[in-house]
Amino acid sequence: MSGYRVTVLGGGAWGTALGLTAARAGHDVRLWARDPEMVEALRRGENPRYLPGIALEPALEATTDLAGALDGTDCVLIVTPAQVLRSVLTAAKPHLPAGAPLVLCAKGIERETGTLLSQIADEIVPNHLVAALSGPSFASDVSRGLPTAVVIAAREEELAAGLAQRFSTSSFRCYSTDDLIGVEIGGALKNVFAIAAGAVTGAGLGASAQAATVTRGFAELRRIGEAFGARPETLMGLSGFGDLMLTCSSPQSRNFAYGLALGRGEPLEGRPLAEGVATAAIAARITRERGIRAPIITTVSEILAGSITVQEAVTALMTRPLRHEAE
Ligand SMILES: NC(=O)C1=CN([C@@H]2O[C@H](COP(=O)(O)OP(=O)(O)OC[C@H]3O[C@@H](n4cnc5c(N)ncnc54)[C@H](OP(=O)(O)O)[C@@H]3O)[C@@H](O)[C@H]2O)C=CC1
Ligand SMILES: O=C(CO)COP(=O)(O)O
């Protein structure tokens, strides 16, 4: 299973962690990043911008040459933020070897179009097989080799299972599924719920309110998932429930930390990437247009748009007329 040629696109926290994991699994890894300084740092075995203080072992073969990084590759992990997938994939397209599957590792929905990331890949490179890697996994944990479990999804069960086998190590366990949409929706929306949980916590509303937010967020995720044809068991797995547990409770999550700052009324400029910020408004629009009840996503998008404060949002959520519903 080793000796696979793997290209990682993106030299951020997650691209670095996944590149390391693939190298530890015995694969021949090339990582492409756009910034020459980052490439130099990665070759030295560090990523001071995104994984400060973590020694990268082994050091990664990194390059700014996109064509060179993709030349002869067997598999491409795309680990740039969701909102730039379209441009990164368009740039990569002329250099992609036929038959190399694409593994989408970002978590989000395209802000302008509401398109899922696998659908963007289908549009731009319709002849390539597409998979998604998701689940509860902080880059800093993974790069340190701490135990982590993720799920790899593809419409073709064999592809997902094969990739899961190739990328698993003794500390990085990959499960597989053919429910691509379920895995993508879970990964994209948990970021919005993590902002909500952080905001509730940051506003000092207590651990009970935080647990209520996460649980009702999960109910919302399942409603949305059902409307998109996701399987309920997928959303109860690593990419849904699992990632909600992680990101809705730990300040290590950039989305939860963003929510904490919102709740505390702290400045938001210059914060690290929080994918839920870009996903919230489009997710709110999609649910509204499709008639799916999504009060938490809608509220987060209103807070981010500045049309309602966290305090007003909480009051509105708690006092809105209750629809008697089974949990
Ligand atoms: N960090 C984590 O623990 C995890 C992250 N993810 C997901 O992975 C995705 C990436 O996150 P992460 O790596 O943490 O993000 P980071 O902010 O750490 O890094 C983003 C990387 O993408 C690069 N980048 C940004 N825009 C472009 C562009 N237009 N063209 C080329 N490169 C670009 C940045 O380059 P530059 O430095 O030059 O700007 C940087 O290398 C997100 O969707 C996130 O949700 C998933 C699981 C875990
Ligand atoms: O997706 C993640 C963990 O599974 C990382 O979460 P954040 O992007 O919120 O840091």
Coordinates of N, CA and C in Angstrom, one line a residue, residues 39-196:
V39 N 7.2 27.5 1.5 CA 7.8 26.3 0.9 C 9.2 26.1 1.5
E40 N 10.0 27.1 1.7 CA 11.3 27.0 2.4 C 11.1 26.5 3.8
A41 N 10.2 27.0 4.5 CA 9.9 26.6 5.9 C 9.6 25.1 6.0
L42 N 8.7 24.7 5.1 CA 8.2 23.3 5.1 C 9.4 22.4 4.8
R43 N 10.3 22.8 3.9 CA 11.5 22.0 3.6 C 12.4 21.8 4.8
R44 N 12.4 22.9 5.6 CA 13.2 22.8 6.9 C 12.5 22.0 8.0
G45 N 11.2 21.6 7.7 CA 10.5 20.8 8.7 C 9.7 21.7 9.7
E46 N 9.3 22.9 9.2 CA 8.4 23.7 10.1 C 7.4 24.4 9.3
N47 N 6.3 24.8 10.0 CA 5.3 25.7 9.4 C 4.9 26.7 10.4
P48 N 5.8 27.8 10.5 CA 5.6 28.7 11.6 C 4.3 29.5 11.6
R49 N 3.8 29.7 10.3 CA 2.6 30.5 10.2 C 1.3 29.7 10.7
Y50 N 1.2 28.5 10.4 CA 0.0 27.8 10.7 C 0.1 26.7 11.7
L51 N 1.3 26.1 11.9 CA 1.5 25.1 13.0 C 2.8 25.5 13.8
P52 N 2.7 26.7 14.5 CA 3.9 27.1 15.2 C 4.3 26.1 16.3
G53 N 5.6 26.0 16.4 CA 6.1 25.1 17.5 C 6.1 23.7 17.2
I54 N 5.5 23.2 16.1 CA 5.4 21.8 15.8 C 6.6 21.4 14.9
A55 N 7.4 20.4 15.3 CA 8.5 20.0 14.4 C 7.8 19.0 13.4
L56 N 8.0 19.2 12.1 CA 7.4 18.4 11.1 C 8.3 17.2 10.8
E57 N 7.9 16.1 11.1 CA 8.7 14.9 10.9 C 8.0 13.8 10.2
P58 N 8.4 13.5 8.9 CA 9.5 14.0 8.2 C 9.3 15.4 7.6
A59 N 10.3 16.1 7.2 CA 10.1 17.3 6.5 C 9.5 17.0 5.1
L60 N 8.8 18.0 4.6 CA 8.0 17.7 3.4 C 8.7 18.2 2.1
E61 N 8.6 17.5 1.1 CA 9.1 18.0 -0.2 C 8.1 19.0 -0.7
A62 N 8.4 20.3 -0.7 CA 7.4 21.3 -1.0 C 7.9 22.1 -2.2
T63 N 7.0 22.7 -2.9 CA 7.3 23.4 -4.1 C 6.3 24.5 -4.4
T64 N 6.7 25.5 -5.1 CA 5.7 26.5 -5.6 C 5.3 26.2 -7.1
D65 N 5.9 25.1 -7.6 CA 5.6 24.8 -9.0 C 4.5 23.8 -9.1
L66 N 3.3 24.3 -9.5 CA 2.1 23.5 -9.5 C 2.2 22.4 -10.5
A67 N 2.7 22.7 -11.7 CA 2.8 21.6 -12.7 C 3.7 20.5 -12.2
G68 N 4.9 20.9 -11.6 CA 5.8 19.9 -11.2 C 5.2 19.1 -10.0
A69 N 4.5 19.7 -9.2 CA 3.9 19.0 -8.0 C 2.9 17.9 -8.5
L70 N 2.2 18.2 -9.6 CA 1.2 17.3 -10.1 C 1.7 16.3 -11.1
D71 N 2.9 16.5 -11.6 CA 3.5 15.6 -12.7 C 3.5 14.1 -12.2
G72 N 2.8 13.3 -12.9 CA 2.9 11.9 -12.6 C 2.3 11.4 -11.3
T73 N 1.5 12.3 -10.7 CA 0.9 11.9 -9.4 C -0.2 10.8 -9.5
D74 N -0.4 10.1 -8.4 CA -1.4 9.0 -8.4 C -2.7 9.5 -7.7
C75 N -2.6 10.6 -6.9 CA -3.7 11.1 -6.1 C -3.5 12.5 -5.6
V76 N -4.5 13.3 -5.6 CA -4.3 14.7 -5.3 C -5.2 15.1 -4.1
L77 N -4.6 15.5 -3.0 CA -5.4 16.0 -1.9 C -5.5 17.5 -2.0
I78 N -6.7 18.0 -2.1 CA -6.9 19.5 -2.2 C -7.3 20.0 -0.9
V79 N -6.3 20.8 -0.3 CA -6.5 21.3 1.1 C -6.4 22.8 1.2
T80 N -6.9 23.5 0.2 CA -7.0 24.9 0.3 C -8.4 25.3 0.8
P81 N -8.7 26.5 1.3 CA -10.0 26.8 1.8 C -11.1 26.6 0.7
A82 N -12.3 26.3 1.2 CA -13.4 25.9 0.3 C -13.7 27.0 -0.7
Q83 N -13.5 28.3 -0.3 CA -13.9 29.4 -1.2 C -13.0 29.6 -2.4
V84 N -11.8 28.9 -2.3 CA -10.8 29.1 -3.4 C -10.7 27.7 -4.2
L85 N -11.5 26.8 -3.9 CA -11.4 25.5 -4.6 C -11.6 25.7 -6.1
R86 N -12.5 26.5 -6.5 CA -12.8 26.7 -7.9 C -11.5 27.2 -8.6
S87 N -10.9 28.2 -8.1 CA -9.7 28.8 -8.7 C -8.5 27.8 -8.7
V88 N -8.3 27.2 -7.6 CA -7.2 26.2 -7.4 C -7.4 25.1 -8.4
L89 N -8.6 24.5 -8.5 CA -8.8 23.4 -9.4 C -8.7 23.8 -10.8
T90 N -9.1 25.0 -11.2 CA -9.0 25.5 -12.5 C -7.5 25.6 -12.9
A91 N -6.7 26.1 -12.0 CA -5.3 26.2 -12.2 C -4.6 24.9 -12.4
A92 N -5.1 23.9 -11.6 CA -4.5 22.6 -11.6 C -4.9 21.7 -12.8
K93 N -6.1 22.0 -13.3 CA -6.7 21.2 -14.3 C -5.7 20.8 -15.5
P94 N -5.0 21.7 -16.1 CA -4.2 21.3 -17.2 C -3.0 20.3 -16.8
H95 N -2.7 20.2 -15.5 CA -1.6 19.4 -15.1 C -2.0 18.1 -14.4
L96 N -3.3 17.9 -14.3 CA -3.8 16.7 -13.6 C -3.6 15.4 -14.5
P97 N -2.9 14.4 -14.0 CA -2.8 13.2 -14.8 C -4.1 12.5 -14.9
A98 N -4.5 12.0 -16.0 CA -5.8 11.3 -16.2 C -5.8 10.2 -15.2
G99 N -6.9 10.0 -14.6 CA -7.1 8.9 -13.6 C -6.7 9.1 -12.2
A100 N -6.1 10.3 -11.9 CA -5.7 10.6 -10.5 C -7.0 11.0 -9.8
P101 N -7.4 10.3 -8.8 CA -8.5 10.8 -8.0 C -8.2 12.0 -7.2
L102 N -9.3 12.9 -7.0 CA -9.1 14.1 -6.2 C -9.8 13.9 -4.9
V103 N -9.0 14.2 -3.8 CA -9.6 14.1 -2.5 C -9.8 15.5 -1.9
L104 N -11.1 15.9 -1.7 CA -11.4 17.2 -1.3 C -11.4 17.2 0.2
C105 N -10.5 18.1 0.8 CA -10.3 18.1 2.2 C -10.8 19.3 2.9
A106 N -11.3 20.3 2.2 CA -11.9 21.5 2.8 C -13.3 21.2 3.3
K107 N -13.8 22.1 4.2 CA -15.1 21.9 4.7 C -15.9 23.2 4.4
G108 N -16.8 23.2 3.5 CA -17.6 24.4 3.2 C -18.5 24.3 2.0
I109 N -19.2 25.3 1.8 CA -20.1 25.4 0.6 C -19.7 26.7 -0.1
E110 N -19.7 26.7 -1.4 CA -19.3 27.9 -2.2 C -20.3 29.0 -1.9
R111 N -19.7 30.1 -1.5 CA -20.5 31.2 -1.0 C -21.5 31.8 -2.1
E112 N -20.9 32.0 -3.3 CA -21.7 32.7 -4.3 C -22.8 31.8 -4.9
T113 N -22.5 30.5 -5.0 CA -23.4 29.6 -5.7 C -24.2 28.6 -4.9
G114 N -23.7 28.3 -3.7 CA -24.4 27.3 -2.9 C -23.9 25.9 -3.3
T115 N -22.9 25.8 -4.1 CA -22.5 24.5 -4.7 C -21.6 23.8 -3.6
L116 N -21.9 22.4 -3.5 CA -21.0 21.6 -2.7 C -19.7 21.4 -3.4
L117 N -18.6 21.1 -2.7 CA -17.3 21.1 -3.3 C -17.2 20.0 -4.3
S118 N -17.8 18.8 -4.1 CA -17.7 17.7 -5.1 C -18.4 18.2 -6.4
Q119 N -19.4 19.0 -6.2 CA -20.1 19.5 -7.5 C -19.2 20.4 -8.2
I120 N -18.4 21.2 -7.5 CA -17.5 22.1 -8.2 C -16.5 21.3 -9.0
A121 N -16.0 20.2 -8.3 CA -15.0 19.3 -9.0 C -15.7 18.7 -10.2
D122 N -16.9 18.2 -10.1 CA -17.6 17.6 -11.2 C -17.7 18.6 -12.4
E123 N -18.0 19.9 -12.1 CA -18.1 20.9 -13.1 C -16.8 21.1 -13.8
I124 N -15.7 21.2 -13.1 CA -14.4 21.6 -13.6 C -13.6 20.5 -14.2
V125 N -13.6 19.3 -13.5 CA -12.9 18.2 -14.0 C -13.8 16.9 -14.0
P126 N -14.8 16.9 -14.9 CA -15.8 15.9 -14.9 C -15.2 14.5 -15.1
N127 N -14.0 14.3 -15.6 CA -13.5 13.0 -15.9 C -12.7 12.4 -14.7
H128 N -12.6 13.2 -13.6 CA -11.8 12.7 -12.5 C -12.7 12.2 -11.4
L129 N -12.3 11.1 -10.7 CA -13.0 10.6 -9.6 C -12.8 11.5 -8.4
V130 N -13.8 11.6 -7.6 CA -13.8 12.6 -6.5 C -14.1 11.9 -5.2
A131 N -13.3 12.3 -4.2 CA -13.6 11.8 -2.8 C -13.6 13.0 -1.9
A132 N -14.1 12.8 -0.6 CA -14.0 13.9 0.4 C -13.5 13.2 1.7
L133 N -12.6 14.0 2.3 CA -12.0 13.5 3.6 C -12.5 14.5 4.7
S134 N -13.1 13.9 5.7 CA -13.7 14.8 6.8 C -13.7 14.1 8.1
G135 N -14.1 14.8 9.1 CA -14.2 14.2 10.5 C -13.5 15.0 11.5
P136 N -13.6 14.6 12.8 CA -13.0 15.4 13.9 C -11.5 15.2 13.9
S137 N -10.8 16.3 13.5 CA -9.3 16.1 13.3 C -8.7 17.5 13.3
F138 N -8.1 17.9 14.4 CA -7.3 19.1 14.4 C -6.0 18.9 13.8
A139 N -5.6 19.8 12.9 CA -4.3 19.7 12.3 C -3.1 19.5 13.3
S140 N -3.2 20.3 14.4 CA -2.1 20.2 15.3 C -2.0 18.8 16.0
D141 N -3.2 18.2 16.2 CA -3.2 16.8 16.8 C -2.6 15.9 15.7
V142 N -3.1 16.0 14.5 CA -2.7 15.0 13.5 C -1.2 15.2 13.2
S143 N -0.7 16.4 13.1 CA 0.7 16.6 12.8 C 1.6 16.1 13.9
R144 N 1.1 16.1 15.1 CA 1.9 15.5 16.3 C 1.8 14.0 16.3
G145 N 0.9 13.4 15.4 CA 0.8 12.0 15.4 C -0.2 11.5 16.5
L146 N -1.0 12.3 17.0 CA -2.0 11.9 18.1 C -3.1 11.1 17.4
P147 N -3.7 10.2 18.1 CA -4.8 9.3 17.5 C -5.9 10.1 16.9
T148 N -6.3 9.8 15.7 CA -7.4 10.6 15.0 C -8.2 9.6 14.1
A149 N -9.5 9.8 14.0 CA -10.3 9.0 13.1 C -11.0 10.0 12.1
V150 N -11.0 9.7 10.9 CA -11.7 10.5 9.9 C -12.4 9.5 8.9
V151 N -13.2 10.1 8.0 CA -13.9 9.3 7.1 C -13.6 9.8 5.7
I152 N -13.4 8.9 4.8 CA -13.2 9.2 3.3 C -14.4 8.7 2.6
A153 N -15.1 9.6 1.8 CA -16.3 9.3 1.1 C -16.1 9.5 -0.4
A154 N -16.7 8.5 -1.1 CA -16.7 8.7 -2.6 C -18.0 8.0 -3.0
R155 N -18.5 8.4 -4.2 CA -19.7 7.7 -4.7 C -19.4 6.3 -5.0
E156 N -18.1 6.0 -5.3 CA -17.7 4.6 -5.6 C -17.1 4.1 -4.3
E157 N -17.8 3.1 -3.8 CA -17.4 2.5 -2.5 C -16.0 2.0 -2.6
E158 N -15.6 1.4 -3.7 CA -14.2 0.8 -3.8 C -13.2 1.9 -3.7
L159 N -13.4 3.0 -4.3 CA -12.5 4.1 -4.3 C -12.3 4.6 -2.9
A160 N -13.4 4.8 -2.2 CA -13.4 5.3 -0.8 C -12.6 4.3 0.1
A161 N -12.9 3.0 -0.1 CA -12.3 2.0 0.8 C -10.8 1.9 0.4
G162 N -10.4 2.0 -0.8 CA -9.0 2.0 -1.2 C -8.2 3.1 -0.7
L163 N -8.8 4.3 -0.8 CA -8.1 5.5 -0.2 C -8.0 5.4 1.3
A164 N -9.0 4.9 1.9 CA -9.0 4.8 3.4 C -7.9 3.9 3.8
Q165 N -7.7 2.8 3.1 CA -6.6 1.8 3.4 C -5.3 2.5 3.1
R166 N -5.1 3.2 2.1 CA -3.8 3.8 1.7 C -3.4 4.9 2.7
F167 N -4.4 5.6 3.2 CA -4.0 6.8 4.1 C -4.0 6.5 5.6
S168 N -4.5 5.3 5.9 CA -4.5 4.9 7.4 C -3.1 4.6 7.9
T169 N -2.9 5.1 9.1 CA -1.6 4.7 9.8 C -2.0 4.2 11.2
S170 N -1.0 3.9 12.0 CA -1.4 3.4 13.4 C -2.1 4.5 14.2
S171 N -1.9 5.8 13.8 CA -2.5 6.8 14.6 C -3.6 7.6 13.8
F172 N -3.7 7.3 12.5 CA -4.7 8.0 11.7 C -5.6 7.0 11.0
R173 N -6.8 6.8 11.6 CA -7.6 5.7 11.2 C -8.7 6.3 10.2
C174 N -8.7 5.8 9.0 CA -9.7 6.3 8.0 C -10.8 5.3 7.8
Y175 N -12.0 5.7 8.0 CA -13.2 4.9 7.7 C -13.6 5.3 6.3
S176 N -14.5 4.5 5.7 CA -14.9 4.9 4.3 C -16.4 4.7 4.2
T177 N -17.0 5.5 3.2 CA -18.4 5.4 3.0 C -18.7 5.8 1.5
D178 N -19.8 5.4 1.0 CA -20.2 5.9 -0.3 C -21.2 7.1 -0.3
D179 N -21.4 7.6 1.0 CA -22.3 8.7 1.1 C -21.6 10.1 1.1
L180 N -21.2 10.4 -0.1 CA -20.4 11.6 -0.3 C -21.1 12.9 0.1
I181 N -22.3 13.0 -0.2 CA -23.1 14.2 0.1 C -23.2 14.3 1.6
G182 N -23.5 13.2 2.3 CA -23.7 13.2 3.8 C -22.4 13.7 4.4
V183 N -21.2 13.2 4.0 CA -20.0 13.6 4.6 C -19.7 15.1 4.3
E184 N -20.0 15.5 3.1 CA -19.7 16.9 2.8 C -20.6 17.9 3.6
I185 N -21.9 17.5 3.7 CA -22.8 18.4 4.4 C -22.4 18.5 5.9
G186 N -22.1 17.3 6.5 CA -21.7 17.3 7.9 C -20.5 18.2 8.1
G187 N -19.5 18.1 7.3 CA -18.2 18.9 7.4 C -18.5 20.3 7.3
A188 N -19.3 20.7 6.3 CA -19.5 22.1 6.0 C -20.3 22.8 7.1
L189 N -21.4 22.1 7.5 CA -22.3 22.8 8.4 C -21.9 22.8 9.9
K190 N -21.1 21.8 10.3 CA -20.6 21.8 11.7 C -19.9 23.1 12.0
N191 N -19.2 23.7 11.0 CA -18.5 24.9 11.2 C -19.4 26.1 11.7
V192 N -20.6 26.1 11.1 CA -21.6 27.2 11.4 C -22.1 26.9 12.9
F193 N -22.4 25.6 13.2 CA -22.9 25.3 14.5 C -21.8 25.6 15.6
A194 N -20.5 25.4 15.2 CA -19.4 25.7 16.1 C -19.3 27.2 16.4
I195 N -19.6 28.1 15.4 CA -19.7 29.5 15.7 C -20.8 29.8 16.7
A196 N -22.0 29.1 16.4 CA -23.1 29.4 17.3 C -22.7 28.9 18.8

